[in-house]
PDB file of C-alpha atoms in Angstrom:
ATOM      1  CA  MET H   1     -14.344   7.395  14.773  1.00 42.00           C
ATOM      2  CA  ALA H   2     -11.693   4.706  14.490  1.00 57.00           C
ATOM      3  CA  ASP H   3      -8.739   4.553  16.882  1.00 79.00           C
ATOM      4  CA  ILE H   4      -6.200   5.977  14.452  1.00 76.00           C
ATOM      5  CA  GLU H   5      -3.240   5.633  16.827  1.00 74.00           C
ATOM      6  CA  GLN H   6      -3.941   1.916  17.187  1.00 78.00           C
ATOM      7  CA  MET H   7      -4.292   1.582  13.425  1.00 78.00           C
ATOM      8  CA  VAL H   8      -0.943   3.315  12.882  1.00 74.00           C
ATOM      9  CA  ALA H   9       0.722   1.174  15.556  1.00 75.00           C
ATOM     10  CA  LYS H  10      -0.447  -2.035  13.813  1.00 82.00           C
ATOM     11  CA  GLY H  11       0.698  -0.782  10.360  1.00 82.00           C
ATOM     12  CA  ALA H  12       3.890  -2.815   9.965  1.00 88.00           C
ATOM     13  CA  TYR H  13       4.292  -1.957   6.256  1.00 90.00           C
ATOM     14  CA  ALA H  14       4.063   1.804   6.786  1.00 91.00           C
ATOM     15  CA  ARG H  15       6.429   1.570   9.745  1.00 90.00           C
ATOM     16  CA  HIS H  16       8.884  -0.515   7.681  1.00 91.00           C
ATOM     17  CA  LEU H  17       8.911   2.104   4.909  1.00 93.00           C
ATOM     18  CA  GLY H  18       9.321   4.965   7.382  1.00 94.00           C
ATOM     19  CA  VAL H  19       5.934   6.638   6.863  1.00 96.00           C
ATOM     20  CA  GLN H  20       5.240   9.142   9.630  1.00 95.00           C
ATOM     21  CA  LEU H  21       1.753  10.428  10.484  1.00 95.00           C
ATOM     22  CA  LEU H  22       1.838  14.211  11.065  1.00 96.00           C
ATOM     23  CA  GLU H  23      -1.832  14.985  11.707  1.00 96.00           C
ATOM     24  CA  HIS H  24      -5.316  13.564  11.268  1.00 96.00           C
ATOM     25  CA  ALA H  25      -8.971  14.537  11.670  1.00 96.00           C
ATOM     26  CA  PRO H  26     -12.215  13.023  10.382  1.00 96.00           C
ATOM     27  CA  GLY H  27     -11.795  12.652   6.600  1.00 97.00           C
ATOM     28  CA  TYR H  28      -8.275  14.038   6.659  1.00 98.00           C
ATOM     29  CA  ALA H  29      -4.696  12.886   7.198  1.00 97.00           C
ATOM     30  CA  LYS H  30      -1.219  14.207   6.514  1.00 98.00           C
ATOM     31  CA  GLY H  31       2.066  12.309   6.625  1.00 97.00           C
ATOM     32  CA  LYS H  32       5.584  12.227   5.314  1.00 98.00           C
ATOM     33  CA  LEU H  33       8.274   9.892   4.073  1.00 98.00           C
ATOM     34  CA  GLU H  34      11.975  10.761   4.087  1.00 98.00           C
ATOM     35  CA  LEU H  35      13.648   9.419   0.982  1.00 98.00           C
ATOM     36  CA  LYS H  36      16.306   6.782   1.734  1.00 97.00           C
ATOM     37  CA  PRO H  37      18.514   4.887  -0.723  1.00 96.00           C
ATOM     38  CA  TYR H  38      16.288   1.802  -0.581  1.00 96.00           C
ATOM     39  CA  LEU H  39      13.296   3.908  -1.756  1.00 97.00           C
ATOM     40  CA  MET H  40      15.030   4.974  -4.997  1.00 97.00           C
ATOM     41  CA  ASN H  41      14.772   3.323  -8.387  1.00 97.00           C
ATOM     42  CA  SER H  42      17.643   2.461 -10.725  1.00 97.00           C
ATOM     43  CA  LEU H  43      17.628   5.991 -12.151  1.00 97.00           C
ATOM     44  CA  GLY H  44      18.247   7.489  -8.705  1.00 97.00           C
ATOM     45  CA  ILE H  45      14.773   8.976  -8.305  1.00 97.00           C
ATOM     46  CA  ALA H  46      12.008   8.174  -5.829  1.00 98.00           C
ATOM     47  CA  HIS H  47      10.470   4.798  -6.777  1.00 98.00           C
ATOM     48  CA  GLY H  48       6.879   5.093  -7.946  1.00 98.00           C
ATOM     49  CA  GLY H  49       5.978   2.289  -5.571  1.00 98.00           C
ATOM     50  CA  ALA H  50       7.341   4.269  -2.594  1.00 98.00           C
ATOM     51  CA  ILE H  51       5.337   7.328  -3.591  1.00 99.00           C
ATOM     52  CA  PHE H  52       2.221   5.201  -4.076  1.00 99.00           C
ATOM     53  CA  SER H  53       2.749   3.471  -0.751  1.00 98.00           C
ATOM     54  CA  LEU H  54       2.984   6.774   1.123  1.00 98.00           C
ATOM     55  CA  ALA H  55      -0.222   7.992  -0.528  1.00 98.00           C
ATOM     56  CA  ASP H  56      -2.009   4.704   0.127  1.00 98.00           C
ATOM     57  CA  CYS H  57      -1.048   4.681   3.807  1.00 97.00           C
ATOM     58  CA  ILE H  58      -2.287   8.264   4.324  1.00 97.00           C
ATOM     59  CA  PHE H  59      -5.434   7.467   2.290  1.00 98.00           C
ATOM     60  CA  ALA H  60      -6.122   4.533   4.617  1.00 97.00           C
ATOM     61  CA  ILE H  61      -5.859   6.730   7.695  1.00 96.00           C
ATOM     62  CA  ALA H  62      -8.179   9.416   6.312  1.00 97.00           C
ATOM     63  CA  SER H  63     -10.728   6.896   5.062  1.00 97.00           C
ATOM     64  CA  ASN H  64     -10.791   4.969   8.334  1.00 95.00           C
ATOM     65  CA  SER H  65     -11.286   8.060  10.453  1.00 94.00           C
ATOM     66  CA  HIS H  66     -15.071   7.563  10.642  1.00 94.00           C
ATOM     67  CA  GLU H  67     -17.205   4.927  12.325  1.00 90.00           C
ATOM     68  CA  GLY H  68     -16.709   1.418  10.937  1.00 91.00           C
ATOM     69  CA  SER H  69     -14.008   0.323   8.551  1.00 93.00           C
ATOM     70  CA  ALA H  70     -13.106   1.291   5.010  1.00 96.00           C
ATOM     71  CA  LEU H  71     -11.379  -0.768   2.306  1.00 96.00           C
ATOM     72  CA  GLY H  72      -9.970   0.629  -0.926  1.00 97.00           C
ATOM     73  CA  ILE H  73     -11.889  -0.544  -4.050  1.00 98.00           C
ATOM     74  CA  ASN H  74     -10.328   1.713  -6.666  1.00 99.00           C
ATOM     75  CA  VAL H  75      -7.170   3.809  -6.693  1.00 99.00           C
ATOM     76  CA  ASN H  76      -5.224   5.742  -9.275  1.00 99.00           C
ATOM     77  CA  ILE H  77      -2.039   7.793  -9.224  1.00 99.00           C
ATOM     78  CA  ALA H  78      -0.504  10.243 -11.659  1.00 99.00           C
ATOM     79  CA  TYR H  79       3.178  11.216 -11.374  1.00 99.00           C
ATOM     80  CA  PHE H  80       4.209  14.762 -12.327  1.00 98.00           C
ATOM     81  CA  LYS H  81       7.744  15.368 -11.114  1.00 98.00           C
ATOM     82  CA  ALA H  82      10.799  13.245 -10.230  1.00 97.00           C
ATOM     83  CA  LEU H  83      12.412  13.616  -6.847  1.00 96.00           C
ATOM     84  CA  ARG H  84      16.040  12.693  -6.123  1.00 96.00           C
ATOM     85  CA  GLU H  85      16.271  13.586  -2.445  1.00 97.00           C
ATOM     86  CA  GLY H  86      14.410  15.075   0.457  1.00 97.00           C
ATOM     87  CA  THR H  87      11.067  14.325   1.978  1.00 98.00           C
ATOM     88  CA  LEU H  88       7.727  13.490   0.417  1.00 98.00           C
ATOM     89  CA  TYR H  89       4.540  14.798   2.009  1.00 99.00           C
ATOM     90  CA  ALA H  90       1.051  13.346   1.471  1.00 99.00           C
ATOM     91  CA  GLU H  91      -2.154  15.139   2.392  1.00 99.00           C
ATOM     92  CA  ALA H  92      -5.446  13.243   2.023  1.00 99.00           C
ATOM     93  CA  LYS H  93      -8.763  15.088   1.897  1.00 99.00           C
ATOM     94  CA  GLU H  94     -12.222  13.612   1.738  1.00 99.00           C
ATOM     95  CA  VAL H  95     -14.160  14.596  -1.389  1.00 99.00           C
ATOM     96  CA  SER H  96     -17.353  12.546  -0.940  1.00 98.00           C
ATOM     97  CA  LEU H  97     -18.820  10.473   1.910  1.00 98.00           C
ATOM     98  CA  THR H  98     -21.959   8.302   1.761  1.00 97.00           C
ATOM     99  CA  SER H  99     -23.110   5.403   3.889  1.00 95.00           C
ATOM    100  CA  LYS H 100     -21.306   2.887   1.643  1.00 97.00           C
ATOM    101  CA  LEU H 101     -18.666   4.773  -0.383  1.00 98.00           C
ATOM    102  CA  ALA H 102     -16.161   7.573   0.142  1.00 98.00           C
ATOM    103  CA  HIS H 103     -13.692   9.253  -2.168  1.00 99.00           C
ATOM    104  CA  TYR H 104     -10.389  10.920  -1.359  1.00 99.00           C
ATOM    105  CA  LEU H 105      -7.699  12.935  -3.114  1.00 99.00           C
ATOM    106  CA  VAL H 106      -4.133  12.702  -1.853  1.00 99.00           C
ATOM    107  CA  HIS H 107      -1.697  15.401  -2.937  1.00 99.00           C
ATOM    108  CA  ILE H 108       1.932  14.315  -2.787  1.00 99.00           C
ATOM    109  CA  THR H 109       4.411  17.181  -2.588  1.00 99.00           C
ATOM    110  CA  ASN H 110       8.044  17.843  -1.851  1.00 98.00           C
ATOM    111  CA  GLU H 111       9.482  20.097   0.869  1.00 97.00           C
ATOM    112  CA  LYS H 112       8.928  23.166  -1.347  1.00 97.00           C
ATOM    113  CA  GLY H 113       5.244  22.311  -1.795  1.00 98.00           C
ATOM    114  CA  GLU H 114       5.736  21.328  -5.454  1.00 98.00           C
ATOM    115  CA  GLN H 115       3.270  18.698  -6.692  1.00 99.00           C
ATOM    116  CA  ILE H 116       5.020  15.365  -7.208  1.00 99.00           C
ATOM    117  CA  ALA H 117       1.938  13.174  -7.744  1.00 99.00           C
ATOM    118  CA  LEU H 118      -1.820  13.026  -7.307  1.00 99.00           C
ATOM    119  CA  PHE H 119      -3.541   9.932  -5.878  1.00 99.00           C
ATOM    120  CA  SER H 120      -7.274   9.364  -6.084  1.00 99.00           C
ATOM    121  CA  GLY H 121      -9.017   6.615  -4.134  1.00 99.00           C
ATOM    122  CA  THR H 122     -12.454   5.237  -3.401  1.00 99.00           C
ATOM    123  CA  VAL H 123     -13.324   3.061  -0.414  1.00 99.00           C
ATOM    124  CA  TYR H 124     -16.160   0.775   0.449  1.00 98.00           C
ATOM    125  CA  ARG H 125     -17.382   1.608   3.964  1.00 97.00           C
ATOM    126  CA  LYS H 126     -18.627  -1.073   6.343  1.00 94.00           C
ATOM    127  CA  VAL H 127     -20.488   0.687   9.162  1.00 87.00           C
TER     128      VAL H 127
END
């Protein structure tokens, strides 16, 4: 299993955004992002890029929790609900794992547990 704490410590982009890792296990990760003014779009709602970035950071942790390294080769996100304030939560769960590929779903919710977005990602695994 990868050294997740070291990976998080080196993650300058996630740190810059304010992404916080809450928990992790093999094939799983959960994190959060408190919405700040610089993460909002011109309509005053959470910027899609901020939501995507949170999901992608948590996806990276879950997918790199096994031996070797994993690099995203295909990702997709669907947005369901706008958020004007509060905290976003992302929970990544492994759906499929083979010697070369793995697939993950990342549910993005608000503090009430309401679904904000759904991220789907596939990684190429180098073991």
